[in-house]
Amino acid sequence: MRHLNSISKDKFLKEPMNFNKYTNKDLLKYAVGSNLYMNALMDILKKIDKLKNIGTITICFEDSLREIDIEAGEDNVIASLNKLYKRILIGKSNMDKLPLIFIRVRNITQFINFSYKLSKENLELITGFIFPKFNSNNGLNYLEHLVDIEKEFSEKVYGMPILESEEVLYKENRIKEILKLKTLIDEYKGSILNIRVGGTDFSSKFGLRRSRGRSIYDIGVISNCLSDIVNIFGRCNEEYIISAPVWEYFSNDINSKEVKGLIKEIEMDKENGFCGKTIIHPSQGIYVNSMYSVSYEDYIDATNIIRLKKEGGVFKGYKNNKMNEVSPHYNWANRICNMAKVYGVLNENISYYDLFREVDYRSED
């Protein structure tokens, strides 16, 4: 799989790389990108066949499913994975063109029960599991069972905890809880692909919902919590990638308030240290992944900073419009170069909007 696969090659100085679940984790953690959630009862193969510009899907057993539908959802997912594996064996599907597939479990009990139904072939198609409402009370159970699955099947699978519980949100508990989670997650760092955050769940605790004209960063009580999560998990020496909360509005009209709001929020996600975003409609994928592609200007500056690491010093940036200090800007440059591999580098004078205009959004429904 590669991101932005329907975009013309002439838009890129360097095209996005190909990746799959076995790609080196140092790059794969950036590649989650726009992560499309879908209900476990859907026609999963049909959805996969229609995907464009999206490299990651998550099949959800939690909020999108009623309790009475869990067993039917599990049966549907396993049947879909079996069909997909057979298609690969007979050459009708290509493993290298599949999206990263994650399973968002409902709770620890459902995670354990569902995992007992999986086969080695199923696990070869699953990149990992997402753990909702992950906290210091249930987290160890999730991570221990994840490692048990890896050992039993001799197959790499990743975990992605979602920080969205009251323990993380409420101020009187927050720092103590996040530090507990950090200690726990550090012990299983090799199995953690992304840290995810639940903006909708956080907002619900206060009866809030951002409008189309506002971003999650305009809701002070939520923005404050997100900042603390980034402060503890987002430090460069920690090597964690934190994915941004879902944007709840969608439209096929690039000039709509829904799309303009999404673009504004992605810009803020990037400025605040997030990489990638949960999405709930296929049309949102092009915006997320395009905006994580690297501009020509940033790429030239970043590569020059890395080239001069040993020498250090200060120099003018590309276009003579900024100061590049090698030492303080090195971590930024390294992040830019990793994203350049995964999302590509745009040619000079090409903008994100040039990528947006290439897509037929009606085909993304």
XYZ file of C-alpha atoms in Angstrom:
365
model
C 0.000 0.000 0.000
C 1.037 3.587 -0.511
C -0.714 6.807 0.324
C -2.130 9.131 -2.346
C -2.069 6.384 -4.952
C -4.500 8.138 -7.288
C -2.487 11.365 -7.453
C -0.446 12.020 -10.613
C 3.256 11.256 -10.294
C 4.137 14.648 -11.719
C 2.948 16.290 -8.505
C 5.808 14.713 -6.548
C 9.521 15.310 -6.340
C 9.593 12.059 -4.371
C 6.602 9.724 -4.433
C 5.191 8.183 -1.247
C 6.840 4.877 -0.373
C 5.150 1.481 -0.415
C 4.495 -0.042 2.996
C 2.791 -2.977 4.690
C 2.505 -4.316 8.222
C 6.074 -5.660 8.052
C 7.629 -2.280 7.190
C 10.181 -1.067 9.737
C 8.277 0.297 12.722
C 10.243 3.572 12.715
C 8.502 4.414 9.423
C 5.314 2.386 9.811
C 4.269 4.456 12.832
C 4.087 7.507 10.540
C 2.203 5.568 7.852
C -1.065 5.020 9.758
C -2.185 8.416 8.436
C -5.899 8.782 7.755
C -7.452 5.826 9.554
C -10.946 5.032 8.247
C -13.291 3.513 10.817
C -15.947 1.081 9.686
C -18.566 -0.930 11.516
C -17.843 -4.661 11.857
C -21.145 -5.559 10.142
C -20.291 -3.768 6.897
C -19.327 -5.409 3.624
C -15.639 -5.086 4.429
C -14.244 -6.411 1.151
C -16.426 -4.042 -0.851
C -15.136 -1.141 1.231
C -11.512 -2.212 0.757
C -11.990 -2.565 -3.003
C -13.293 1.032 -3.249
C -10.539 2.634 -1.164
C -8.534 5.439 -2.729
C -5.771 7.473 -1.103
C -6.334 5.722 2.230
C -3.793 3.283 3.600
C -5.404 2.300 6.901
C -8.782 0.979 8.012
C -10.126 0.080 11.427
C -12.964 -2.400 11.883
C -14.850 -1.318 14.971
C -16.589 -3.448 17.608
C -17.082 -0.662 20.113
C -19.353 2.400 19.801
C -20.587 1.555 16.306
C -22.077 -1.812 17.331
C -24.871 -2.871 19.671
C -24.034 -5.540 22.217
C -26.446 -7.986 20.592
C -24.599 -7.602 17.276
C -21.101 -8.431 18.550
C -21.153 -12.116 17.620
C -22.531 -11.370 14.145
C -19.848 -8.716 13.710
C -17.097 -11.133 14.722
C -18.382 -13.761 12.310
C -18.517 -11.174 9.511
C -14.959 -9.979 10.136
C -13.512 -13.489 10.209
C -15.432 -14.513 7.084
C -14.192 -11.365 5.330
C -10.585 -12.019 6.330
C -10.863 -15.622 5.121
C -12.266 -14.488 1.760
C -9.566 -11.872 1.443
C -6.837 -14.413 2.155
C -8.271 -16.772 -0.484
C -8.344 -13.925 -2.994
C -4.676 -13.320 -2.326
C -3.832 -17.010 -2.783
C -5.487 -17.152 -6.194
C -4.054 -13.813 -7.306
C -7.259 -11.756 -7.269
C -5.877 -9.496 -4.523
C -2.360 -8.320 -3.868
C -1.029 -8.322 -0.295
C 1.127 -5.291 -1.095
C -1.938 -3.270 -2.116
C -3.968 -3.947 1.013
C -4.489 -1.216 3.587
C -3.206 -1.677 7.102
C -6.099 -3.408 8.904
C -6.754 -2.764 12.587
C -9.452 -4.137 14.861
C -10.940 -1.822 17.469
C -12.082 -4.170 20.185
C -14.996 -3.460 22.499
C -13.320 -4.279 25.806
C -10.758 -6.707 27.202
C -13.240 -9.583 27.421
C -14.303 -9.223 23.793
C -10.642 -8.853 22.749
C -9.729 -12.160 24.388
C -12.783 -14.012 23.101
C -12.371 -12.697 19.555
C -8.664 -13.512 19.434
C -9.434 -17.185 20.170
C -11.446 -17.287 16.939
C -8.590 -15.992 14.782
C -6.294 -18.124 12.647
C -2.674 -17.626 11.619
C -3.927 -16.531 8.171
C -6.225 -13.936 9.760
C -3.335 -12.515 11.773
C -1.213 -12.157 8.645
C -3.795 -9.655 7.379
C -4.255 -7.783 10.672
C -1.700 -5.108 11.498
C -2.947 -4.617 15.031
C -5.631 -3.946 17.606
C -6.958 -0.672 19.004
C -7.803 -0.506 22.693
C -10.610 1.938 23.617
C -10.765 3.817 26.923
C -7.281 2.595 27.729
C -6.343 3.400 31.323
C -4.026 2.289 34.105
C -6.575 -0.272 35.344
C -7.222 -2.157 32.091
C -4.078 -1.361 30.107
C -1.867 -4.173 31.370
C -4.494 -6.791 30.498
C -4.699 -5.492 26.931
C -0.946 -5.427 26.431
C -0.262 -8.788 28.024
C -2.829 -10.460 25.808
C -1.442 -8.690 22.746
C 1.984 -10.180 23.466
C 0.384 -13.604 24.035
C -1.166 -13.405 20.554
C 2.193 -12.528 19.004
C 3.854 -15.484 20.706
C 1.096 -17.978 19.923
C 0.973 -17.163 16.209
C 4.602 -16.031 15.724
C 3.114 -13.040 13.952
C 3.784 -9.352 14.556
C 0.707 -7.431 15.646
C 0.697 -3.941 17.112
C -1.395 -2.244 19.751
C -2.766 1.289 19.587
C -4.238 2.488 22.902
C -6.850 5.254 22.836
C -6.548 7.777 25.650
C -10.150 8.909 26.094
C -11.186 8.025 29.635
C -12.208 10.267 32.525
C -8.985 9.405 34.342
C -7.023 11.127 31.575
C -9.449 13.994 31.034
C -10.283 15.240 34.524
C -7.630 17.611 35.765
C -7.352 16.328 39.332
C -6.280 12.891 38.029
C -4.699 13.683 34.688
C -0.944 13.988 35.149
C -0.772 11.115 37.609
C -2.792 8.905 35.229
C -0.852 9.861 32.099
C 2.434 9.163 33.887
C 1.141 5.734 34.947
C 0.160 5.028 31.351
C 3.531 6.231 30.127
C 5.329 3.809 32.465
C 3.094 0.938 31.349
C 3.310 1.697 27.637
C 7.081 2.119 27.836
C 7.352 -1.496 28.985
C 5.629 -2.592 25.763
C 7.055 0.102 23.462
C 8.039 -2.399 20.769
C 4.386 -3.404 20.388
C 2.923 0.126 20.341
C 2.502 1.652 16.889
C 0.561 4.846 17.747
C -0.972 6.590 20.714
C -4.509 7.704 19.860
C -6.782 10.234 21.563
C -10.570 10.414 21.735
C -11.738 13.961 21.164
C -15.403 12.958 20.877
C -15.357 10.992 24.127
C -13.533 13.819 25.875
C -16.052 16.392 24.637
C -19.009 14.241 25.700
C -17.955 14.482 29.342
C -18.805 18.179 29.239
C -21.747 17.996 26.838
C -19.690 19.765 24.174
C -19.368 19.360 20.428
C -17.266 21.591 18.189
C -19.051 23.297 15.313
C -17.980 23.125 11.680
C -16.234 26.481 12.018
C -14.122 25.528 15.034
C -11.363 23.033 15.730
C -10.884 20.788 18.740
C -8.190 23.260 19.820
C -10.836 25.939 20.294
C -12.439 23.897 23.076
C -10.177 24.928 25.924
C -10.863 22.086 28.326
C -10.117 19.495 25.612
C -7.165 21.355 24.125
C -5.632 21.547 27.585
C -5.830 17.769 27.948
C -4.420 17.133 24.466
C -1.472 19.400 25.267
C -0.645 17.368 28.371
C -0.764 14.105 26.395
C 1.611 15.510 23.781
C 3.849 16.944 26.487
C 4.392 13.496 27.993
C 4.192 11.165 24.968
C 5.306 13.530 22.202
C 8.862 14.277 23.319
C 11.306 13.426 20.558
C 13.395 11.081 22.682
C 10.275 9.018 23.411
C 9.686 8.168 19.719
C 5.889 7.916 20.028
C 3.565 9.099 17.280
C 0.243 10.518 18.502
C -2.722 10.507 16.136
C -5.232 13.377 16.156
C -8.937 13.115 17.072
C -11.672 12.485 14.535
C -13.356 15.349 12.658
C -17.070 14.615 12.761
C -18.236 16.443 9.618
C -17.859 15.428 5.977
C -18.861 16.646 2.543
C -18.004 16.038 -1.109
C -17.794 19.796 -1.682
C -14.265 21.130 -1.201
C -15.716 24.614 -0.597
C -18.108 23.475 2.138
C -17.803 24.488 5.778
C -17.332 20.809 6.622
C -14.228 20.476 4.461
C -12.812 23.903 5.300
C -13.173 23.029 8.976
C -11.377 19.713 8.453
C -8.492 21.404 6.630
C -8.177 23.995 9.387
C -8.108 21.309 12.062
C -5.467 19.225 10.241
C -3.292 22.330 10.078
C -3.702 22.689 13.838
C -3.046 18.972 14.371
C 0.309 19.338 12.643
C 1.226 22.500 14.544
C 0.445 20.763 17.843
C 2.567 17.662 17.242
C 0.052 15.107 15.950
C 0.540 12.874 12.916
C -2.423 11.217 11.205
C -6.110 11.348 12.074
C -9.077 9.088 12.604
C -11.658 9.572 9.836
C -15.271 8.455 9.547
C -15.856 8.996 5.812
C -13.644 8.027 2.849
C -13.772 11.552 1.382
C -11.781 12.815 4.382
C -8.754 10.643 3.589
C -7.321 12.730 0.764
C -7.180 15.832 2.967
C -5.360 14.133 5.837
C -2.787 12.292 3.760
C -2.195 15.164 1.344
C -1.516 17.578 4.167
C 1.099 15.268 5.674
C 2.981 15.186 2.378
C 6.030 17.436 2.601
C 6.427 20.709 0.745
C 9.477 21.229 -1.436
C 10.614 24.089 0.799
C 10.399 22.068 4.022
C 12.176 19.118 2.412
C 15.125 21.220 1.207
C 15.460 22.872 4.614
C 15.196 19.554 6.463
C 17.745 17.718 4.336
C 20.201 20.599 4.665
C 19.805 20.641 8.445
C 20.482 16.900 8.646
C 23.443 17.210 6.266
C 25.024 19.834 8.507
C 24.398 17.991 11.785
C 28.095 17.520 12.602
C 29.045 21.068 11.676
C 26.153 22.770 13.445
C 25.619 26.478 13.062
C 22.975 28.692 11.512
C 22.077 29.278 7.873
C 19.344 30.873 5.789
C 16.532 28.574 4.782
C 15.275 27.905 1.299
C 13.928 31.107 -0.314
C 16.008 33.121 2.203
C 12.908 33.576 4.334
C 13.838 31.891 7.602
C 16.662 31.033 9.974
C 17.654 27.371 10.253
C 19.579 26.469 13.397
C 21.001 22.989 12.963
C 20.886 21.870 16.589
C 17.409 23.067 17.697
C 15.803 22.299 14.335
C 17.326 18.828 13.956
C 14.402 16.920 15.529
C 11.977 18.783 13.275
C 14.100 17.966 10.233
C 14.249 14.280 11.124
C 10.456 14.143 11.473
C 10.019 15.911 8.128
C 12.320 13.436 6.375
C 10.400 10.473 7.790
C 7.089 11.945 6.653
C 8.654 12.666 3.256
C 9.319 8.955 2.803
C 5.794 7.947 3.782
C 3.706 10.754 2.240
C 6.041 11.980 -0.487
C 7.591 15.350 -1.312
C 5.652 17.784 -3.481
C 7.294 19.419 -6.457
C 8.154 23.066 -6.151
C 5.095 25.312 -6.568
C 2.717 22.376 -5.927
C 0.383 22.804 -2.948
C -1.956 20.509 -1.041
C -4.842 22.070 -2.939
C -3.364 20.820 -6.215
C -3.716 17.293 -4.817
C -7.259 17.904 -3.596
C -8.372 18.996 -7.055
C -7.347 15.686 -8.629
C -9.852 13.593 -6.696
C -13.386 12.694 -7.767
C -15.008 12.879 -4.346
C -18.253 11.330 -5.544
C -16.387 8.033 -5.989
C -15.337 8.113 -2.330
C -18.831 7.518 -0.877
